[in-house]
């Protein structure tokens, strides 16, 4: 059966079977985690549905009841892990909103979602479906949340209006990906401590506030 490459990739990945036993959330989670592990070890080219099913401790029939192809499986995994970046409460200040966004994104990138993104960045360069899902499921939620942060800040008078509120997302994603995936020192054992995401957020916060034109700079402490 031909694999899907159009805009309904996400719907395909999320679709549940119309008949049979109800989905087991524990098996879903095991398959998603196994997909990330196999991708890390073997890359997209080396990933097989059989390897994922074996790692998850289920049959390939169980996997195919959830995802119909290798591509659907990987797309579905990206969509599910992207949900880790949830909605942001209004903290009442640009500094608070931005600090929360940075911490949440750092936590996501340090977890399974980040490992998945790291593996798929190269593959997405020549796989249109994966490129699209990385953008819509992983990057776009950050754009939307960053735009909300900017709009709140402008409405409060914290910063002047921006021509493109989504530019903040580019700064957040770009700086986080650079630190975690491209900077050797950021991947040292010391930087992988539980507090590393929060430390990174503290380091980036004052620079992003200045870049947005905030009237009051923080000291990063």
Short mmCIF file of C-alpha atoms in Angstrom, two decimals:
data_model
loop_
_atom_site.label_atom_id
_atom_site.label_comp_id
_atom_site.label_asym_id
_atom_site.label_seq_id
_atom_site.Cartn_x
_atom_site.Cartn_y
_atom_site.Cartn_z
CA UNK A 1 0.00 0.00 0.00
CA UNK A 2 1.40 3.40 -0.92
CA UNK A 3 2.55 5.54 1.98
CA UNK A 4 0.88 8.89 2.49
CA UNK A 5 2.77 12.07 1.65
CA UNK A 6 0.00 14.68 1.66
CA UNK A 7 -1.28 17.06 4.33
CA UNK A 8 -3.37 14.41 6.10
CA UNK A 9 -0.25 12.64 7.42
CA UNK A 10 -1.17 13.65 10.95
CA UNK A 11 -4.71 12.34 10.61
CA UNK A 12 -3.34 9.04 9.29
CA UNK A 13 -0.94 8.77 12.21
CA UNK A 14 -3.63 9.51 14.76
CA UNK A 15 -6.39 7.39 13.20
CA UNK A 16 -7.74 4.55 15.31
CA UNK A 17 -9.16 1.32 13.88
CA UNK A 18 -12.90 1.24 13.36
CA UNK A 19 -13.29 -2.24 14.88
CA UNK A 20 -11.60 -4.63 17.26
CA UNK A 21 -10.52 -4.22 20.86
CA UNK A 22 -10.05 -0.74 22.35
CA UNK A 23 -6.57 0.75 22.10
CA UNK A 24 -4.23 0.00 25.02
CA UNK A 25 -2.57 3.27 26.05
CA UNK A 26 0.30 1.36 27.64
CA UNK A 27 1.09 -0.41 24.38
CA UNK A 28 0.83 2.87 22.49
CA UNK A 29 3.39 4.42 24.83
CA UNK A 30 5.70 1.40 24.57
CA UNK A 31 5.61 1.56 20.78
CA UNK A 32 6.31 5.30 20.74
CA UNK A 33 9.25 4.91 23.09
CA UNK A 34 10.56 1.94 21.11
CA UNK A 35 10.34 3.98 17.90
CA UNK A 36 12.53 6.72 19.39
CA UNK A 37 15.05 4.15 20.66
CA UNK A 38 15.32 2.33 17.35
CA UNK A 39 15.60 5.62 15.45
CA UNK A 40 18.45 6.66 17.71
CA UNK A 41 20.28 3.38 17.20
CA UNK A 42 19.61 2.73 13.52
CA UNK A 43 18.38 5.99 11.97
CA UNK A 44 15.29 6.29 9.82
CA UNK A 45 16.76 4.15 7.04
CA UNK A 46 17.53 1.29 9.43
CA UNK A 47 14.24 1.41 11.32
CA UNK A 48 11.81 -1.42 10.65
CA UNK A 49 8.37 -1.99 12.10
CA UNK A 50 9.49 -5.47 13.16
CA UNK A 51 12.37 -4.01 15.19
CA UNK A 52 10.07 -1.51 16.87
CA UNK A 53 7.47 -4.17 17.71
CA UNK A 54 10.16 -6.45 19.16
CA UNK A 55 11.61 -3.63 21.26
CA UNK A 56 8.14 -2.76 22.56
CA UNK A 57 7.37 -6.39 23.34
CA UNK A 58 4.32 -6.60 21.07
CA UNK A 59 3.47 -8.27 17.79
CA UNK A 60 3.76 -6.52 14.44
CA UNK A 61 -0.01 -7.02 14.10
CA UNK A 62 -0.46 -4.87 17.20
CA UNK A 63 1.71 -2.16 15.65
CA UNK A 64 -0.12 -2.26 12.31
CA UNK A 65 -3.48 -1.87 14.05
CA UNK A 66 -2.20 1.55 15.11
CA UNK A 67 0.04 2.69 12.24
CA UNK A 68 -0.15 1.31 8.72
CA UNK A 69 3.44 1.92 7.63
CA UNK A 70 6.88 2.85 8.85
CA UNK A 71 6.34 6.45 7.81
CA UNK A 72 2.98 6.61 9.60
CA UNK A 73 4.65 5.24 12.72
CA UNK A 74 7.39 7.87 12.73
CA UNK A 75 4.96 10.68 11.90
CA UNK A 76 2.65 9.51 14.68
CA UNK A 77 5.54 9.39 17.13
CA UNK A 78 6.54 12.96 16.29
CA UNK A 79 2.95 14.16 16.69
CA UNK A 80 2.52 12.48 20.06
CA UNK A 81 5.81 13.68 21.55
CA UNK A 82 5.14 17.24 20.35
CA UNK A 83 2.22 17.34 22.78
CA UNK A 84 4.80 17.66 25.57
CA UNK A 85 4.85 21.42 24.93
CA UNK A 86 1.48 22.26 26.44
CA UNK A 87 -0.47 25.49 26.69
CA UNK A 88 1.12 28.25 28.71
CA UNK A 89 -0.64 30.10 31.52
CA UNK A 90 -0.42 33.88 31.56
CA UNK A 91 2.20 34.70 34.22
CA UNK A 92 1.48 38.41 33.99
CA UNK A 93 4.88 39.44 32.62
CA UNK A 94 7.00 38.97 29.53
CA UNK A 95 9.87 37.68 31.65
CA UNK A 96 7.67 35.04 33.31
CA UNK A 97 5.99 33.94 30.08
CA UNK A 98 9.28 33.70 28.22
CA UNK A 99 11.03 31.86 31.07
CA UNK A 100 8.22 29.28 31.11
CA UNK A 101 8.45 28.79 27.34
CA UNK A 102 12.22 28.33 27.48
CA UNK A 103 12.02 25.82 30.34
CA UNK A 104 9.29 23.80 28.66
CA UNK A 105 11.11 23.70 25.33
CA UNK A 106 14.40 22.74 26.97
CA UNK A 107 12.68 19.93 28.87
CA UNK A 108 11.08 18.67 25.65
CA UNK A 109 14.33 18.74 23.68
CA UNK A 110 16.19 16.91 26.44
CA UNK A 111 13.59 14.12 26.42
CA UNK A 112 12.30 11.69 23.77
CA UNK A 113 10.97 14.52 21.60
CA UNK A 114 14.43 16.01 21.32
CA UNK A 115 16.05 12.68 20.50
CA UNK A 116 13.45 12.16 17.80
CA UNK A 117 14.05 15.63 16.37
CA UNK A 118 17.82 15.09 16.39
CA UNK A 119 17.52 11.90 14.35
CA UNK A 120 14.96 13.20 11.88
CA UNK A 121 16.48 16.59 11.04
CA UNK A 122 18.80 15.03 8.45
CA UNK A 123 16.15 12.67 7.07
CA UNK A 124 13.67 15.51 6.65
CA UNK A 125 15.98 17.11 4.09
CA UNK A 126 14.92 14.50 1.53
CA UNK A 127 11.60 13.23 2.92
CA UNK A 128 8.83 15.76 2.36
CA UNK A 129 6.33 14.08 4.67
CA UNK A 130 8.76 14.03 7.59
CA UNK A 131 9.84 17.61 6.91
CA UNK A 132 6.22 18.70 6.98
CA UNK A 133 5.41 16.90 10.22
CA UNK A 134 8.52 18.23 11.95
CA UNK A 135 7.36 21.72 11.04
CA UNK A 136 3.68 21.31 11.89
CA UNK A 137 3.99 19.07 14.96
CA UNK A 138 7.23 20.31 16.55
CA UNK A 139 8.07 23.81 15.34
CA UNK A 140 4.60 25.29 14.76
CA UNK A 141 3.40 24.76 18.36
CA UNK A 142 6.42 26.79 19.53
CA UNK A 143 5.61 29.49 16.97
CA UNK A 144 2.03 29.68 18.20
CA UNK A 145 3.00 29.82 21.85
CA UNK A 146 5.76 32.39 21.18
CA UNK A 147 3.30 34.54 19.25
CA UNK A 148 0.97 34.48 22.25
CA UNK A 149 3.82 35.57 24.52
CA UNK A 150 4.61 38.47 22.18
CA UNK A 151 0.99 39.57 21.83
CA UNK A 152 0.54 39.62 25.61
CA UNK A 153 3.74 41.61 26.05
CA UNK A 154 2.73 44.18 23.43
CA UNK A 155 -0.72 44.54 24.99
CA UNK A 156 0.86 45.13 28.43
CA UNK A 157 3.30 47.66 26.96
CA UNK A 158 6.32 45.53 27.84
CA UNK A 159 7.70 45.67 24.30
CA UNK A 160 6.97 47.58 21.09
CA UNK A 161 4.91 45.84 18.40
CA UNK A 162 6.79 43.37 16.19
CA UNK A 163 6.27 42.97 12.47
CA UNK A 164 6.36 39.18 12.91
CA UNK A 165 5.56 37.77 16.34
CA UNK A 166 6.79 34.34 15.24
CA UNK A 167 10.40 35.55 15.11
CA UNK A 168 10.63 34.75 18.83
CA UNK A 169 10.03 31.07 18.06
CA UNK A 170 12.91 31.08 15.60
CA UNK A 171 15.18 32.50 18.29
CA UNK A 172 14.01 29.95 20.86
CA UNK A 173 14.17 26.88 18.62
CA UNK A 174 17.40 27.94 16.95
CA UNK A 175 19.26 28.66 20.17
CA UNK A 176 17.99 25.52 21.92
CA UNK A 177 18.81 23.20 19.00
CA UNK A 178 22.24 24.79 18.64
CA UNK A 179 23.07 24.34 22.32
CA UNK A 180 21.78 20.78 22.63
CA UNK A 181 22.62 19.27 19.24
CA UNK A 182 25.46 21.30 17.75
CA UNK A 183 27.56 22.47 20.71
CA UNK A 184 29.84 19.70 22.09
CA UNK A 185 30.15 21.28 25.56
CA UNK A 186 26.37 21.30 25.92
CA UNK A 187 26.33 17.50 25.65
CA UNK A 188 28.90 16.89 28.40
CA UNK A 189 27.79 14.77 31.38
CA UNK A 190 27.69 17.85 33.61
CA UNK A 191 25.29 19.67 31.25
CA UNK A 192 22.94 16.69 31.19
CA UNK A 193 22.12 17.11 34.87
CA UNK A 194 18.43 17.56 35.72
CA UNK A 195 18.89 21.31 36.12
CA UNK A 196 20.56 21.81 32.71
CA UNK A 197 17.35 22.82 30.93
CA UNK A 198 16.57 25.42 33.56
CA UNK A 199 20.16 26.68 33.48
CA UNK A 200 19.96 27.07 29.70
CA UNK A 201 16.69 28.96 30.04
CA UNK A 202 18.27 31.35 32.55
CA UNK A 203 21.20 31.98 30.22
CA UNK A 204 19.04 32.70 27.19
CA UNK A 205 16.34 34.74 28.91
CA UNK A 206 18.15 38.11 29.21
CA UNK A 207 19.35 37.98 25.61
CA UNK A 208 15.89 37.22 24.26
CA UNK A 209 14.37 40.01 26.35
CA UNK A 210 16.86 42.46 24.87
CA UNK A 211 16.24 41.14 21.37
CA UNK A 212 12.50 41.75 21.82
CA UNK A 213 13.12 45.30 23.00
CA UNK A 214 12.03 44.81 26.60
CA UNK A 215 12.28 48.05 28.56
CA UNK A 216 13.71 46.29 31.63
CA UNK A 217 16.58 43.81 31.31
CA UNK A 218 16.96 40.91 33.72
CA UNK A 219 20.28 39.87 35.16
CA UNK A 220 19.83 36.18 34.25
CA UNK A 221 19.78 35.11 37.90
#
